[in-house]
Tab-separated table of N, CA and C in Angstrom:
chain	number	residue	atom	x	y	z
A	407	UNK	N	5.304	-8.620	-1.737
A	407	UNK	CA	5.154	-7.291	-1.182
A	407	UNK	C	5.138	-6.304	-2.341
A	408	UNK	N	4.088	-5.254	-2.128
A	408	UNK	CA	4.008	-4.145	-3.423
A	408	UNK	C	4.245	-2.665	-2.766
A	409	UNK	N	4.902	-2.038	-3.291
A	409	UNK	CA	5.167	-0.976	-2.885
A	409	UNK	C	4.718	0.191	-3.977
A	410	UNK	N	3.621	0.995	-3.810
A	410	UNK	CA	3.177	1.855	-4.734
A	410	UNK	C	2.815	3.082	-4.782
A	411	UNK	N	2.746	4.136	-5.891
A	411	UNK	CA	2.258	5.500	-4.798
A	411	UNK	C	0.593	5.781	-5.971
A	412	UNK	N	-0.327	6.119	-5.066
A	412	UNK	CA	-1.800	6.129	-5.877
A	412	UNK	C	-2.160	7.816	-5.255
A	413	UNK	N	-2.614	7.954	-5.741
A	413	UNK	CA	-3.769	9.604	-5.183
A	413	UNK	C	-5.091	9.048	-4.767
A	414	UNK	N	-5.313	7.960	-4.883
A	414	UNK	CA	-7.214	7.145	-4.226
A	414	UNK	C	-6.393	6.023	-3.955
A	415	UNK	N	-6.206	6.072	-2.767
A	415	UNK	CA	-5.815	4.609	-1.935
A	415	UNK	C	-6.925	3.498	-1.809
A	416	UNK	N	-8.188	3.529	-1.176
A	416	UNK	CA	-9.360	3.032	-1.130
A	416	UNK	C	-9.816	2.710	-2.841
A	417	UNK	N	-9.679	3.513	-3.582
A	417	UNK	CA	-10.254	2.854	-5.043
A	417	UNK	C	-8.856	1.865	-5.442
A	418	UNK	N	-7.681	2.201	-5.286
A	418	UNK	CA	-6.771	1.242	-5.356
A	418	UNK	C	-6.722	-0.020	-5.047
A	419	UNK	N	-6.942	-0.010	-3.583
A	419	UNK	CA	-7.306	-1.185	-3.182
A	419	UNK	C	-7.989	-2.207	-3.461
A	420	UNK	N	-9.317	-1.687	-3.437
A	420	UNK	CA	-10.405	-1.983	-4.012
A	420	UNK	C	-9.947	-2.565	-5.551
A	421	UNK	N	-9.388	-2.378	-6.156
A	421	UNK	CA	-9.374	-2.529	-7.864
A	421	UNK	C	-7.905	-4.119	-7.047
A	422	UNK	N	-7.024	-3.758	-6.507
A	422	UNK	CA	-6.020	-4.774	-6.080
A	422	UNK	C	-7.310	-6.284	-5.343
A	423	UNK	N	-8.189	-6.244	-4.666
A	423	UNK	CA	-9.147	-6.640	-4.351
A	423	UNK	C	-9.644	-7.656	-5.110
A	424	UNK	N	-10.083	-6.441	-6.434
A	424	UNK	CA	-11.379	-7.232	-7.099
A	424	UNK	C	-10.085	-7.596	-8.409
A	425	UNK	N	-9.111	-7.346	-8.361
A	425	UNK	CA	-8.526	-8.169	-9.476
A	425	UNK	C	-8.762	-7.454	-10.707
A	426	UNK	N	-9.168	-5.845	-10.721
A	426	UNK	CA	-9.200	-5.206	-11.680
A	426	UNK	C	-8.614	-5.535	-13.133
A	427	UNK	N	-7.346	-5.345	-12.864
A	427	UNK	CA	-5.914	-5.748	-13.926
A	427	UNK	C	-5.533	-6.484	-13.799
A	428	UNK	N	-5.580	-8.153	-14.368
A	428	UNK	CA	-5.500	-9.465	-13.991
A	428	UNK	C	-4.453	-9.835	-14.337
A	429	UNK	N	-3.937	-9.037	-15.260
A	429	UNK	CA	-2.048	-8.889	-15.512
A	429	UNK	C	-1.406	-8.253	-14.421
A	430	UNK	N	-1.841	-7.379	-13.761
A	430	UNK	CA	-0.696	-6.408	-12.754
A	430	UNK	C	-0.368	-7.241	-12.036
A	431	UNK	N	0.971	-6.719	-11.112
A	431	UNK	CA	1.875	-7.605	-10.305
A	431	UNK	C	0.604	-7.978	-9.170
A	432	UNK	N	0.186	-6.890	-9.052
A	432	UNK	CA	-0.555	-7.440	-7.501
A	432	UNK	C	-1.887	-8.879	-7.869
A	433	UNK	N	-2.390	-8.917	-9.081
A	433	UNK	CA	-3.672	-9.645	-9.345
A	433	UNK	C	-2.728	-10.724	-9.503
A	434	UNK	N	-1.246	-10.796	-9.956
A	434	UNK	CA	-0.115	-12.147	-9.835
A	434	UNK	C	0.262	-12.434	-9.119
A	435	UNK	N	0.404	-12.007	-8.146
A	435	UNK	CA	0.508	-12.884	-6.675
A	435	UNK	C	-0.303	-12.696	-5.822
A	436	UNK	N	-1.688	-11.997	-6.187
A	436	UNK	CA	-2.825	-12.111	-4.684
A	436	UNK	C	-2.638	-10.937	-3.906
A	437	UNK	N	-2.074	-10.122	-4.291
A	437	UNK	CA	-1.892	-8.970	-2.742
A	437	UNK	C	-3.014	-8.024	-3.010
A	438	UNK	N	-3.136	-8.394	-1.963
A	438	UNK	CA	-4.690	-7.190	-1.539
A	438	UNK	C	-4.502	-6.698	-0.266
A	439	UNK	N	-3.748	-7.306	0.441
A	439	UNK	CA	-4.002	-6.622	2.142
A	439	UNK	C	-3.023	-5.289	2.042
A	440	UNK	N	-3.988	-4.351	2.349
A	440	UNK	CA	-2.869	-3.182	3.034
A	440	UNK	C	-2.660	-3.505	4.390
A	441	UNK	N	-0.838	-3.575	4.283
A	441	UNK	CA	-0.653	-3.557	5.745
A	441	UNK	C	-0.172	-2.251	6.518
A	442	UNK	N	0.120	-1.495	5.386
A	442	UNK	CA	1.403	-0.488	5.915
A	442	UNK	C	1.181	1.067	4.572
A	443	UNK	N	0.686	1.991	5.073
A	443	UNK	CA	0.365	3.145	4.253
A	443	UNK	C	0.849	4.631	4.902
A	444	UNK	N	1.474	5.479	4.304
A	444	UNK	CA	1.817	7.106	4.218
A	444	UNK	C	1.109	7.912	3.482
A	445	UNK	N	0.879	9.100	4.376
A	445	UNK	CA	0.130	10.013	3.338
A	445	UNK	C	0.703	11.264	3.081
A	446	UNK	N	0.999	11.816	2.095
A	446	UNK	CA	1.991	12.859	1.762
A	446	UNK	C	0.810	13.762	0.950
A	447	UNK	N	1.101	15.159	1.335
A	447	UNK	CA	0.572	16.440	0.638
A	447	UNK	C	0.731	16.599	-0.784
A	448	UNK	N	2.174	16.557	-1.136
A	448	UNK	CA	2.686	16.287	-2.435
A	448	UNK	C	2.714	15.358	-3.204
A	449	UNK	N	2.816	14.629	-4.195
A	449	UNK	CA	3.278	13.587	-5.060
A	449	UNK	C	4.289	13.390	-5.174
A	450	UNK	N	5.329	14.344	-5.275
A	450	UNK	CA	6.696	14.472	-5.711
A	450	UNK	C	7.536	14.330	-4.156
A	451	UNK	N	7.019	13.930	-3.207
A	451	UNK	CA	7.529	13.693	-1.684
A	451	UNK	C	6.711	12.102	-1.513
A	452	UNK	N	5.747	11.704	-2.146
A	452	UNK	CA	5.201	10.275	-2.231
A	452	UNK	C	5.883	9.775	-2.736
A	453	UNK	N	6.601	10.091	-3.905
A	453	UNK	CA	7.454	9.150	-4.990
A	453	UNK	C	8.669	8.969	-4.127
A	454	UNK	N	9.444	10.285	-3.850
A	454	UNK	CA	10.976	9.986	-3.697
A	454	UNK	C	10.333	8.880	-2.207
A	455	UNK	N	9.623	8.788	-1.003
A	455	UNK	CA	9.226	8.014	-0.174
A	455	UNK	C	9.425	6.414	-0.766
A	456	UNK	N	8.583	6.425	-1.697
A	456	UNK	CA	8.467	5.215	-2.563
A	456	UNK	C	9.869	4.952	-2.819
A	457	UNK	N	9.991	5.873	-3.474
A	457	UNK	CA	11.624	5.144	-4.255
A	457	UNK	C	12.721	4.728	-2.987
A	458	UNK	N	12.850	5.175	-1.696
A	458	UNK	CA	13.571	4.590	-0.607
A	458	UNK	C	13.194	3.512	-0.476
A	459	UNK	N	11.749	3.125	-0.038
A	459	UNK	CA	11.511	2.117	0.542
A	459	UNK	C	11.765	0.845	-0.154
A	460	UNK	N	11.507	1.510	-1.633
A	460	UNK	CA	11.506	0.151	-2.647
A	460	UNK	C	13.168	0.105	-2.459
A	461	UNK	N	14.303	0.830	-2.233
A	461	UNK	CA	15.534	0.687	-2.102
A	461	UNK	C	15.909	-0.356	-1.203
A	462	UNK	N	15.397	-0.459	0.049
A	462	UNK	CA	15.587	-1.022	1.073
A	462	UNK	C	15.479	-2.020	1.332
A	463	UNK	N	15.764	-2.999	1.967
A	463	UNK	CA	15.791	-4.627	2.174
A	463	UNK	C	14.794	-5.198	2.339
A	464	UNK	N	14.418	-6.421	2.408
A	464	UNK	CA	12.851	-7.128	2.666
A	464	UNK	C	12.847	-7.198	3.950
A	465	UNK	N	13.403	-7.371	4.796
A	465	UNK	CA	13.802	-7.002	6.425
A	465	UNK	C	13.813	-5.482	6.876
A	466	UNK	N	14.178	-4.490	6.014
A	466	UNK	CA	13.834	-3.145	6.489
A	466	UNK	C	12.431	-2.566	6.090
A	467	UNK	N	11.981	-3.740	4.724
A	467	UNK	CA	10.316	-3.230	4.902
A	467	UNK	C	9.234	-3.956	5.736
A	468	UNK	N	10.146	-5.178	6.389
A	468	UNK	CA	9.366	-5.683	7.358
A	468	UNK	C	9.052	-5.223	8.358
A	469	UNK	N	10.351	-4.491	9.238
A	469	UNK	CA	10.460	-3.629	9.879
A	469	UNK	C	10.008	-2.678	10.009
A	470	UNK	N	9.825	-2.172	9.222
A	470	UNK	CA	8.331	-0.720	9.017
A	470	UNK	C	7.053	-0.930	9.061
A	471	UNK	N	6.616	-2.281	8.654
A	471	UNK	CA	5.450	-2.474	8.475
A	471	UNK	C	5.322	-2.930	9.803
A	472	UNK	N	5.903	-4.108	11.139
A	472	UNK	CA	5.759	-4.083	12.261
A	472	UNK	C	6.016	-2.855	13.148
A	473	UNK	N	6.591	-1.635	12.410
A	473	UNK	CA	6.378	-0.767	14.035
A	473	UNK	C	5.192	-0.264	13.760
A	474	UNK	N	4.320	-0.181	12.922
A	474	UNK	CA	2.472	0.287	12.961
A	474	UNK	C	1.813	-0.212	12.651
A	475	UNK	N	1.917	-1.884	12.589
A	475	UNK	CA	0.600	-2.907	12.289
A	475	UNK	C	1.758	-4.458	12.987
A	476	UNK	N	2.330	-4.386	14.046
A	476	UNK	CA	2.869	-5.575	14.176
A	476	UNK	C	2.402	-7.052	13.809
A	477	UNK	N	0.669	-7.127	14.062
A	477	UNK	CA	-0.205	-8.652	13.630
A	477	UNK	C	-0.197	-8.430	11.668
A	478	UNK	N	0.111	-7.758	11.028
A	478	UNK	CA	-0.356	-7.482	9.760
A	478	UNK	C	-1.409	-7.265	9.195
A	479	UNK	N	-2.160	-6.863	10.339
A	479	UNK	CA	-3.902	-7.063	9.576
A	479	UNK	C	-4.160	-5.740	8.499
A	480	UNK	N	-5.003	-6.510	7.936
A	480	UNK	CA	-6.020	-5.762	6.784
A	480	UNK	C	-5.988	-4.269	7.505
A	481	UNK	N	-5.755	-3.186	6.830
A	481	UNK	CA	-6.045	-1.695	7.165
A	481	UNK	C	-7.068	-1.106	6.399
A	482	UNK	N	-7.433	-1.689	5.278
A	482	UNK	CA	-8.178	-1.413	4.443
A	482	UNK	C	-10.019	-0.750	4.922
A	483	UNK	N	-10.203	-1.385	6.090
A	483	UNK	CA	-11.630	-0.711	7.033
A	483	UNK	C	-11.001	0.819	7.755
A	484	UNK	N	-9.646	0.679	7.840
A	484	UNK	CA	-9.395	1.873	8.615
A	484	UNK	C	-9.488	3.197	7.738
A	485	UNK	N	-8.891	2.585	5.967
A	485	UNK	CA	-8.341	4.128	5.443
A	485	UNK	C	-9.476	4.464	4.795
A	486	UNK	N	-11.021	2.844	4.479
A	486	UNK	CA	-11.779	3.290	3.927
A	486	UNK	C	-12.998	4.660	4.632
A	487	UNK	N	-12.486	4.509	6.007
A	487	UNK	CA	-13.361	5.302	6.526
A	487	UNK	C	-13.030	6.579	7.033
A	488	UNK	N	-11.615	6.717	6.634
A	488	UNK	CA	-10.993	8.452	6.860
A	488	UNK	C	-10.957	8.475	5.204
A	489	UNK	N	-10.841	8.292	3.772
A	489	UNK	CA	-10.604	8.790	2.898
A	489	UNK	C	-11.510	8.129	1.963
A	490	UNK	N	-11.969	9.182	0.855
A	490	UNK	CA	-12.582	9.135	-0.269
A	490	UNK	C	-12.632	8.207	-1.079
A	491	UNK	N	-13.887	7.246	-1.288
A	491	UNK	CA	-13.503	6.099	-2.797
A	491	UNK	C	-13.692	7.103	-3.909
């Protein structure tokens, strides 16, 4: 599980995808599926977000991610078509 904060979610992805950075955590274990995404006005309200969640248990981020995608599927068609590559 990766927990991250980007300003281009869709080019993010996309780069987690295609294996952009073949060193980063995500191209080391395969994660590409968005299951579970927030969108904040600020940066500085994205981060401290981030920094909870990454606080929190692997059971309390499971838990978040089933109350708005319970099957886990790919979201990645959803955010590519409300936001900017």
């Amino acid at each position: 599980m990766y927990v991250g904060v980007t300003s281009n979610l869709p080019k993010t992805i996309l780069e987690h995808k295609n294996k952009k950075y073949p060193k980063s955590f995500p191209a080391k274990y395969n994660l590409s599926i968005l299951v579970y995404y927030e969108q904040f006005q600020w940066i500085e309200n994205a981060i401290a977000r981030e920094k909870q969640i990454k606080a929190g248990s692997r059971e309390a981020k499971n838990n978040l991610i089933r109350s708005i995608n319970p099957k886990w599927e790919d979201l990645f068609d959803e955010i590519e078509n409300i936001m900017t590559i």
